[in-house]
């Protein structure tokens, strides 16, 4: 998979996130890892690239400019992929994200009660490991954000388990079916290993984005963590920790 990103100043972005090269191929396609390819030039020049894109995500800081890009794409370009627009208002026929309606929809459990889901993840994690861990109230803002990100990934886990990429919302039935599928399939060692590997990749990317690196012992001041390594290098206990994010599905199905 490769992701093309158009930024006004990619050098500034890459300077700030200085460890992305450890988990991505930067600037060129790779068969071994996902690729991030940045462009400082005008996106308008890339008709062929936009035509072949599976998905186009528009999310500038200025919302009116996002709508401007959206309409120009529809007016002047031949597209085959889906356009997703970050917007605080709705429009017919537009696939959008980030509206107040989305954020406050009760069925979007990870939207209205995202913090509660994150708290649940943290409690499941604390019970699943043998060493002392911090409660939600004891976590700093960064580590709370890490748990919130894990909660926000629930929808992706549901899509994987139910093998349905069209799912954009979920209810008690959907979550319960996904959890049942998880319980049924994790019995197979290779499948459980795959689930753990996927969540480790999600976790690894989050920490790397914030410039954490590997260290033999956890050191928050130095932004080092012993699990910031490839999945193959984790201990058996560390791999087992990745189950907590999937087990959350069981708790959510009860809450819904």
mmCIF file with all atom_site columns, C-alpha atoms in Angstrom, residues 4-171:
data_model
loop_
_atom_site.group_PDB
_atom_site.id
_atom_site.type_symbol
_atom_site.label_atom_id
_atom_site.label_alt_id
_atom_site.label_comp_id
_atom_site.label_asym_id
_atom_site.label_entity_id
_atom_site.label_seq_id
_atom_site.pdbx_PDB_ins_code
_atom_site.Cartn_x
_atom_site.Cartn_y
_atom_site.Cartn_z
_atom_site.occupancy
_atom_site.B_iso_or_equiv
_atom_site.pdbx_formal_charge
_atom_site.auth_seq_id
_atom_site.auth_comp_id
_atom_site.auth_asym_id
_atom_site.auth_atom_id
_atom_site.pdbx_PDB_model_num
ATOM 1   C CA . UNK A 1 4   ? 0.431   10.036 -1.656  1.00 0.00 ? 4   UNK A CA 1
ATOM 2   C CA . UNK A 1 5   ? 0.348   13.190 0.481   1.00 0.00 ? 5   UNK A CA 1
ATOM 3   C CA . UNK A 1 6   ? 0.252   16.754 -0.829  1.00 0.00 ? 6   UNK A CA 1
ATOM 4   C CA . UNK A 1 7   ? 1.594   19.265 1.703   1.00 0.00 ? 7   UNK A CA 1
ATOM 5   C CA . UNK A 1 8   ? 2.574   22.911 1.445   1.00 0.00 ? 8   UNK A CA 1
ATOM 6   C CA . UNK A 1 9   ? 5.799   22.059 3.252   1.00 0.00 ? 9   UNK A CA 1
ATOM 7   C CA . UNK A 1 10  ? 6.598   18.354 3.514   1.00 0.00 ? 10  UNK A CA 1
ATOM 8   C CA . UNK A 1 11  ? 10.115  19.120 4.761   1.00 0.00 ? 11  UNK A CA 1
ATOM 9   C CA . UNK A 1 12  ? 8.677   20.758 7.856   1.00 0.00 ? 12  UNK A CA 1
ATOM 10  C CA . UNK A 1 13  ? 6.359   17.784 8.460   1.00 0.00 ? 13  UNK A CA 1
ATOM 11  C CA . UNK A 1 14  ? 9.156   15.234 8.047   1.00 0.00 ? 14  UNK A CA 1
ATOM 12  C CA . UNK A 1 15  ? 11.478  17.259 10.266  1.00 0.00 ? 15  UNK A CA 1
ATOM 13  C CA . UNK A 1 16  ? 8.865   17.220 13.022  1.00 0.00 ? 16  UNK A CA 1
ATOM 14  C CA . UNK A 1 17  ? 8.104   13.489 12.639  1.00 0.00 ? 17  UNK A CA 1
ATOM 15  C CA . UNK A 1 18  ? 11.698  12.379 12.409  1.00 0.00 ? 18  UNK A CA 1
ATOM 16  C CA . UNK A 1 19  ? 11.279  8.600  12.775  1.00 0.00 ? 19  UNK A CA 1
ATOM 17  C CA . UNK A 1 20  ? 8.727   7.824  10.061  1.00 0.00 ? 20  UNK A CA 1
ATOM 18  C CA . UNK A 1 21  ? 11.424  6.204  7.929   1.00 0.00 ? 21  UNK A CA 1
ATOM 19  C CA . UNK A 1 22  ? 11.614  3.395  10.489  1.00 0.00 ? 22  UNK A CA 1
ATOM 20  C CA . UNK A 1 23  ? 8.136   2.112  9.610   1.00 0.00 ? 23  UNK A CA 1
ATOM 21  C CA . UNK A 1 24  ? 7.483   3.583  6.150   1.00 0.00 ? 24  UNK A CA 1
ATOM 22  C CA . UNK A 1 25  ? 9.312   3.779  2.853   1.00 0.00 ? 25  UNK A CA 1
ATOM 23  C CA . UNK A 1 26  ? 9.538   7.533  2.341   1.00 0.00 ? 26  UNK A CA 1
ATOM 24  C CA . UNK A 1 27  ? 9.490   8.929  -1.162  1.00 0.00 ? 27  UNK A CA 1
ATOM 25  C CA . UNK A 1 28  ? 9.414   5.655  -3.096  1.00 0.00 ? 28  UNK A CA 1
ATOM 26  C CA . UNK A 1 29  ? 7.335   2.526  -3.472  1.00 0.00 ? 29  UNK A CA 1
ATOM 27  C CA . UNK A 1 30  ? 8.421   -0.561 -1.558  1.00 0.00 ? 30  UNK A CA 1
ATOM 28  C CA . UNK A 1 31  ? 7.376   -4.208 -1.599  1.00 0.00 ? 31  UNK A CA 1
ATOM 29  C CA . UNK A 1 32  ? 8.482   -4.690 2.012   1.00 0.00 ? 32  UNK A CA 1
ATOM 30  C CA . UNK A 1 33  ? 6.638   -1.869 3.800   1.00 0.00 ? 33  UNK A CA 1
ATOM 31  C CA . UNK A 1 34  ? 3.934   0.718  3.253   1.00 0.00 ? 34  UNK A CA 1
ATOM 32  C CA . UNK A 1 35  ? 5.076   3.823  1.414   1.00 0.00 ? 35  UNK A CA 1
ATOM 33  C CA . UNK A 1 36  ? 4.543   7.517  2.079   1.00 0.00 ? 36  UNK A CA 1
ATOM 34  C CA . UNK A 1 37  ? 5.198   9.739  -0.916  1.00 0.00 ? 37  UNK A CA 1
ATOM 35  C CA . UNK A 1 38  ? 5.086   13.499 -0.361  1.00 0.00 ? 38  UNK A CA 1
ATOM 36  C CA . UNK A 1 39  ? 4.571   16.244 -2.919  1.00 0.00 ? 39  UNK A CA 1
ATOM 37  C CA . UNK A 1 40  ? 5.154   19.953 -2.394  1.00 0.00 ? 40  UNK A CA 1
ATOM 38  C CA . UNK A 1 41  ? 3.956   20.745 -5.925  1.00 0.00 ? 41  UNK A CA 1
ATOM 39  C CA . UNK A 1 42  ? 0.421   21.682 -6.910  1.00 0.00 ? 42  UNK A CA 1
ATOM 40  C CA . UNK A 1 43  ? -1.877  18.662 -6.712  1.00 0.00 ? 43  UNK A CA 1
ATOM 41  C CA . UNK A 1 44  ? -3.695  20.009 -9.773  1.00 0.00 ? 44  UNK A CA 1
ATOM 42  C CA . UNK A 1 45  ? -0.825  18.769 -11.960 1.00 0.00 ? 45  UNK A CA 1
ATOM 43  C CA . UNK A 1 46  ? -1.404  15.096 -11.171 1.00 0.00 ? 46  UNK A CA 1
ATOM 44  C CA . UNK A 1 47  ? -4.395  14.101 -13.275 1.00 0.00 ? 47  UNK A CA 1
ATOM 45  C CA . UNK A 1 48  ? -3.224  10.500 -13.824 1.00 0.00 ? 48  UNK A CA 1
ATOM 46  C CA . UNK A 1 49  ? -2.369  9.978  -10.175 1.00 0.00 ? 49  UNK A CA 1
ATOM 47  C CA . UNK A 1 50  ? -5.739  11.282 -9.006  1.00 0.00 ? 50  UNK A CA 1
ATOM 48  C CA . UNK A 1 51  ? -7.497  9.196  -11.640 1.00 0.00 ? 51  UNK A CA 1
ATOM 49  C CA . UNK A 1 52  ? -5.944  5.949  -10.378 1.00 0.00 ? 52  UNK A CA 1
ATOM 50  C CA . UNK A 1 53  ? -6.314  6.713  -6.640  1.00 0.00 ? 53  UNK A CA 1
ATOM 51  C CA . UNK A 1 54  ? -8.521  4.291  -4.698  1.00 0.00 ? 54  UNK A CA 1
ATOM 52  C CA . UNK A 1 55  ? -9.360  7.011  -2.213  1.00 0.00 ? 55  UNK A CA 1
ATOM 53  C CA . UNK A 1 56  ? -8.867  10.773 -2.001  1.00 0.00 ? 56  UNK A CA 1
ATOM 54  C CA . UNK A 1 57  ? -9.040  12.385 1.442   1.00 0.00 ? 57  UNK A CA 1
ATOM 55  C CA . UNK A 1 58  ? -9.432  16.164 1.584   1.00 0.00 ? 58  UNK A CA 1
ATOM 56  C CA . UNK A 1 59  ? -8.630  17.677 4.968   1.00 0.00 ? 59  UNK A CA 1
ATOM 57  C CA . UNK A 1 60  ? -7.009  21.141 4.791   1.00 0.00 ? 60  UNK A CA 1
ATOM 58  C CA . UNK A 1 61  ? -7.059  23.384 7.871   1.00 0.00 ? 61  UNK A CA 1
ATOM 59  C CA . UNK A 1 62  ? -9.362  25.779 6.038   1.00 0.00 ? 62  UNK A CA 1
ATOM 60  C CA . UNK A 1 63  ? -12.754 24.103 5.532   1.00 0.00 ? 63  UNK A CA 1
ATOM 61  C CA . UNK A 1 64  ? -13.923 26.355 2.640   1.00 0.00 ? 64  UNK A CA 1
ATOM 62  C CA . UNK A 1 65  ? -10.722 25.480 0.791   1.00 0.00 ? 65  UNK A CA 1
ATOM 63  C CA . UNK A 1 66  ? -11.580 21.800 1.261   1.00 0.00 ? 66  UNK A CA 1
ATOM 64  C CA . UNK A 1 67  ? -14.929 22.335 -0.432  1.00 0.00 ? 67  UNK A CA 1
ATOM 65  C CA . UNK A 1 68  ? -13.195 24.287 -3.180  1.00 0.00 ? 68  UNK A CA 1
ATOM 66  C CA . UNK A 1 69  ? -10.875 21.328 -3.839  1.00 0.00 ? 69  UNK A CA 1
ATOM 67  C CA . UNK A 1 70  ? -13.811 18.923 -3.757  1.00 0.00 ? 70  UNK A CA 1
ATOM 68  C CA . UNK A 1 71  ? -15.761 20.787 -6.445  1.00 0.00 ? 71  UNK A CA 1
ATOM 69  C CA . UNK A 1 72  ? -12.699 21.314 -8.636  1.00 0.00 ? 72  UNK A CA 1
ATOM 70  C CA . UNK A 1 73  ? -11.945 17.595 -8.541  1.00 0.00 ? 73  UNK A CA 1
ATOM 71  C CA . UNK A 1 74  ? -15.489 16.790 -9.646  1.00 0.00 ? 74  UNK A CA 1
ATOM 72  C CA . UNK A 1 75  ? -15.503 19.480 -12.305 1.00 0.00 ? 75  UNK A CA 1
ATOM 73  C CA . UNK A 1 76  ? -12.153 18.899 -14.012 1.00 0.00 ? 76  UNK A CA 1
ATOM 74  C CA . UNK A 1 77  ? -10.889 15.393 -13.196 1.00 0.00 ? 77  UNK A CA 1
ATOM 75  C CA . UNK A 1 78  ? -11.830 11.859 -14.177 1.00 0.00 ? 78  UNK A CA 1
ATOM 76  C CA . UNK A 1 79  ? -11.856 9.918  -10.923 1.00 0.00 ? 79  UNK A CA 1
ATOM 77  C CA . UNK A 1 80  ? -12.350 6.245  -10.085 1.00 0.00 ? 80  UNK A CA 1
ATOM 78  C CA . UNK A 1 81  ? -11.907 6.331  -6.309  1.00 0.00 ? 81  UNK A CA 1
ATOM 79  C CA . UNK A 1 82  ? -14.034 7.649  -3.471  1.00 0.00 ? 82  UNK A CA 1
ATOM 80  C CA . UNK A 1 83  ? -13.545 11.219 -2.218  1.00 0.00 ? 83  UNK A CA 1
ATOM 81  C CA . UNK A 1 84  ? -13.785 11.816 1.523   1.00 0.00 ? 84  UNK A CA 1
ATOM 82  C CA . UNK A 1 85  ? -14.120 15.418 2.652   1.00 0.00 ? 85  UNK A CA 1
ATOM 83  C CA . UNK A 1 86  ? -13.453 16.758 6.136   1.00 0.00 ? 86  UNK A CA 1
ATOM 84  C CA . UNK A 1 87  ? -16.382 19.051 6.762   1.00 0.00 ? 87  UNK A CA 1
ATOM 85  C CA . UNK A 1 88  ? -18.564 20.340 9.568   1.00 0.00 ? 88  UNK A CA 1
ATOM 86  C CA . UNK A 1 89  ? -21.646 20.421 7.341   1.00 0.00 ? 89  UNK A CA 1
ATOM 87  C CA . UNK A 1 90  ? -23.511 17.926 5.209   1.00 0.00 ? 90  UNK A CA 1
ATOM 88  C CA . UNK A 1 91  ? -24.282 17.967 1.506   1.00 0.00 ? 91  UNK A CA 1
ATOM 89  C CA . UNK A 1 92  ? -26.204 15.455 -0.634  1.00 0.00 ? 92  UNK A CA 1
ATOM 90  C CA . UNK A 1 93  ? -24.007 12.883 -2.354  1.00 0.00 ? 93  UNK A CA 1
ATOM 91  C CA . UNK A 1 94  ? -20.873 13.852 -0.424  1.00 0.00 ? 94  UNK A CA 1
ATOM 92  C CA . UNK A 1 95  ? -18.862 11.390 1.652   1.00 0.00 ? 95  UNK A CA 1
ATOM 93  C CA . UNK A 1 96  ? -17.717 13.484 4.589   1.00 0.00 ? 96  UNK A CA 1
ATOM 94  C CA . UNK A 1 97  ? -16.196 13.018 8.022   1.00 0.00 ? 97  UNK A CA 1
ATOM 95  C CA . UNK A 1 98  ? -15.812 15.198 11.087  1.00 0.00 ? 98  UNK A CA 1
ATOM 96  C CA . UNK A 1 99  ? -19.262 16.824 11.136  1.00 0.00 ? 99  UNK A CA 1
ATOM 97  C CA . UNK A 1 100 ? -20.892 17.642 14.450  1.00 0.00 ? 100 UNK A CA 1
ATOM 98  C CA . UNK A 1 101 ? -23.660 15.216 13.516  1.00 0.00 ? 101 UNK A CA 1
ATOM 99  C CA . UNK A 1 102 ? -21.114 12.404 13.187  1.00 0.00 ? 102 UNK A CA 1
ATOM 100 C CA . UNK A 1 103 ? -19.326 13.328 16.367  1.00 0.00 ? 103 UNK A CA 1
ATOM 101 C CA . UNK A 1 104 ? -22.486 13.348 18.462  1.00 0.00 ? 104 UNK A CA 1
ATOM 102 C CA . UNK A 1 105 ? -24.367 10.411 16.924  1.00 0.00 ? 105 UNK A CA 1
ATOM 103 C CA . UNK A 1 106 ? -25.209 7.983  19.777  1.00 0.00 ? 106 UNK A CA 1
ATOM 104 C CA . UNK A 1 107 ? -24.609 4.910  17.602  1.00 0.00 ? 107 UNK A CA 1
ATOM 105 C CA . UNK A 1 108 ? -21.044 6.017  16.991  1.00 0.00 ? 108 UNK A CA 1
ATOM 106 C CA . UNK A 1 109 ? -19.964 4.686  20.377  1.00 0.00 ? 109 UNK A CA 1
ATOM 107 C CA . UNK A 1 110 ? -16.398 5.711  19.832  1.00 0.00 ? 110 UNK A CA 1
ATOM 108 C CA . UNK A 1 111 ? -17.513 9.275  19.139  1.00 0.00 ? 111 UNK A CA 1
ATOM 109 C CA . UNK A 1 112 ? -19.717 10.273 22.076  1.00 0.00 ? 112 UNK A CA 1
ATOM 110 C CA . UNK A 1 113 ? -18.070 7.908  24.552  1.00 0.00 ? 113 UNK A CA 1
ATOM 111 C CA . UNK A 1 114 ? -14.631 7.577  23.039  1.00 0.00 ? 114 UNK A CA 1
ATOM 112 C CA . UNK A 1 115 ? -13.002 8.390  26.355  1.00 0.00 ? 115 UNK A CA 1
ATOM 113 C CA . UNK A 1 116 ? -15.065 5.726  28.120  1.00 0.00 ? 116 UNK A CA 1
ATOM 114 C CA . UNK A 1 117 ? -14.035 3.156  25.535  1.00 0.00 ? 117 UNK A CA 1
ATOM 115 C CA . UNK A 1 118 ? -10.427 4.201  26.019  1.00 0.00 ? 118 UNK A CA 1
ATOM 116 C CA . UNK A 1 119 ? -10.809 3.803  29.785  1.00 0.00 ? 119 UNK A CA 1
ATOM 117 C CA . UNK A 1 120 ? -12.206 0.321  29.195  1.00 0.00 ? 120 UNK A CA 1
ATOM 118 C CA . UNK A 1 121 ? -9.246  -0.560 26.980  1.00 0.00 ? 121 UNK A CA 1
ATOM 119 C CA . UNK A 1 122 ? -6.873  0.598  29.687  1.00 0.00 ? 122 UNK A CA 1
ATOM 120 C CA . UNK A 1 123 ? -8.619  -1.494 32.338  1.00 0.00 ? 123 UNK A CA 1
ATOM 121 C CA . UNK A 1 124 ? -8.607  -4.596 30.117  1.00 0.00 ? 124 UNK A CA 1
ATOM 122 C CA . UNK A 1 125 ? -4.921  -4.013 29.485  1.00 0.00 ? 125 UNK A CA 1
ATOM 123 C CA . UNK A 1 126 ? -4.159  -3.645 33.196  1.00 0.00 ? 126 UNK A CA 1
ATOM 124 C CA . UNK A 1 127 ? -5.843  -6.951 33.948  1.00 0.00 ? 127 UNK A CA 1
ATOM 125 C CA . UNK A 1 128 ? -4.083  -8.754 31.108  1.00 0.00 ? 128 UNK A CA 1
ATOM 126 C CA . UNK A 1 129 ? -0.501  -8.072 32.202  1.00 0.00 ? 129 UNK A CA 1
ATOM 127 C CA . UNK A 1 130 ? 1.421   -9.233 35.249  1.00 0.00 ? 130 UNK A CA 1
ATOM 128 C CA . UNK A 1 131 ? 3.238   -5.981 35.998  1.00 0.00 ? 131 UNK A CA 1
ATOM 129 C CA . UNK A 1 132 ? 1.860   -2.758 37.579  1.00 0.00 ? 132 UNK A CA 1
ATOM 130 C CA . UNK A 1 133 ? 0.213   -0.297 35.179  1.00 0.00 ? 133 UNK A CA 1
ATOM 131 C CA . UNK A 1 134 ? -1.384  3.115  35.551  1.00 0.00 ? 134 UNK A CA 1
ATOM 132 C CA . UNK A 1 135 ? -5.085  3.810  35.926  1.00 0.00 ? 135 UNK A CA 1
ATOM 133 C CA . UNK A 1 136 ? -6.797  6.244  33.561  1.00 0.00 ? 136 UNK A CA 1
ATOM 134 C CA . UNK A 1 137 ? -6.564  9.087  36.074  1.00 0.00 ? 137 UNK A CA 1
ATOM 135 C CA . UNK A 1 138 ? -2.831  8.495  36.430  1.00 0.00 ? 138 UNK A CA 1
ATOM 136 C CA . UNK A 1 139 ? -2.087  8.584  32.690  1.00 0.00 ? 139 UNK A CA 1
ATOM 137 C CA . UNK A 1 140 ? -0.707  11.741 31.092  1.00 0.00 ? 140 UNK A CA 1
ATOM 138 C CA . UNK A 1 141 ? -2.351  13.324 28.033  1.00 0.00 ? 141 UNK A CA 1
ATOM 139 C CA . UNK A 1 142 ? -0.136  11.490 25.547  1.00 0.00 ? 142 UNK A CA 1
ATOM 140 C CA . UNK A 1 143 ? -0.911  8.026  26.896  1.00 0.00 ? 143 UNK A CA 1
ATOM 141 C CA . UNK A 1 144 ? -4.601  8.827  27.161  1.00 0.00 ? 144 UNK A CA 1
ATOM 142 C CA . UNK A 1 145 ? -4.490  9.808  23.502  1.00 0.00 ? 145 UNK A CA 1
ATOM 143 C CA . UNK A 1 146 ? -2.865  6.456  22.768  1.00 0.00 ? 146 UNK A CA 1
ATOM 144 C CA . UNK A 1 147 ? -5.798  4.636  24.375  1.00 0.00 ? 147 UNK A CA 1
ATOM 145 C CA . UNK A 1 148 ? -8.296  6.857  22.548  1.00 0.00 ? 148 UNK A CA 1
ATOM 146 C CA . UNK A 1 149 ? -6.605  6.001  19.259  1.00 0.00 ? 149 UNK A CA 1
ATOM 147 C CA . UNK A 1 150 ? -6.952  2.306  20.083  1.00 0.00 ? 150 UNK A CA 1
ATOM 148 C CA . UNK A 1 151 ? -10.658 2.822  20.753  1.00 0.00 ? 151 UNK A CA 1
ATOM 149 C CA . UNK A 1 152 ? -11.057 4.706  17.493  1.00 0.00 ? 152 UNK A CA 1
ATOM 150 C CA . UNK A 1 153 ? -9.600  1.712  15.640  1.00 0.00 ? 153 UNK A CA 1
ATOM 151 C CA . UNK A 1 154 ? -12.519 -0.488 16.698  1.00 0.00 ? 154 UNK A CA 1
ATOM 152 C CA . UNK A 1 155 ? -14.423 0.098  13.461  1.00 0.00 ? 155 UNK A CA 1
ATOM 153 C CA . UNK A 1 156 ? -11.455 -1.179 11.437  1.00 0.00 ? 156 UNK A CA 1
ATOM 154 C CA . UNK A 1 157 ? -11.307 -4.309 13.585  1.00 0.00 ? 157 UNK A CA 1
ATOM 155 C CA . UNK A 1 158 ? -14.997 -4.921 12.961  1.00 0.00 ? 158 UNK A CA 1
ATOM 156 C CA . UNK A 1 159 ? -14.466 -4.605 9.213   1.00 0.00 ? 159 UNK A CA 1
ATOM 157 C CA . UNK A 1 160 ? -11.620 -7.123 9.373   1.00 0.00 ? 160 UNK A CA 1
ATOM 158 C CA . UNK A 1 161 ? -13.540 -9.631 11.450  1.00 0.00 ? 161 UNK A CA 1
ATOM 159 C CA . UNK A 1 162 ? -16.738 -9.420 9.388   1.00 0.00 ? 162 UNK A CA 1
ATOM 160 C CA . UNK A 1 163 ? -14.816 -9.076 6.108   1.00 0.00 ? 163 UNK A CA 1
ATOM 161 C CA . UNK A 1 164 ? -16.905 -6.092 5.105   1.00 0.00 ? 164 UNK A CA 1
ATOM 162 C CA . UNK A 1 165 ? -15.134 -2.838 4.218   1.00 0.00 ? 165 UNK A CA 1
ATOM 163 C CA . UNK A 1 166 ? -18.430 -1.071 3.587   1.00 0.00 ? 166 UNK A CA 1
ATOM 164 C CA . UNK A 1 167 ? -19.295 -0.870 7.307   1.00 0.00 ? 167 UNK A CA 1
ATOM 165 C CA . UNK A 1 168 ? -19.243 2.782  8.386   1.00 0.00 ? 168 UNK A CA 1
ATOM 166 C CA . UNK A 1 169 ? -21.332 2.512  11.549  1.00 0.00 ? 169 UNK A CA 1
ATOM 167 C CA . UNK A 1 170 ? -22.162 -0.195 14.025  1.00 0.00 ? 170 UNK A CA 1
ATOM 168 C CA . UNK A 1 171 ? -24.711 -1.211 16.596  1.00 0.00 ? 171 UNK A CA 1
#
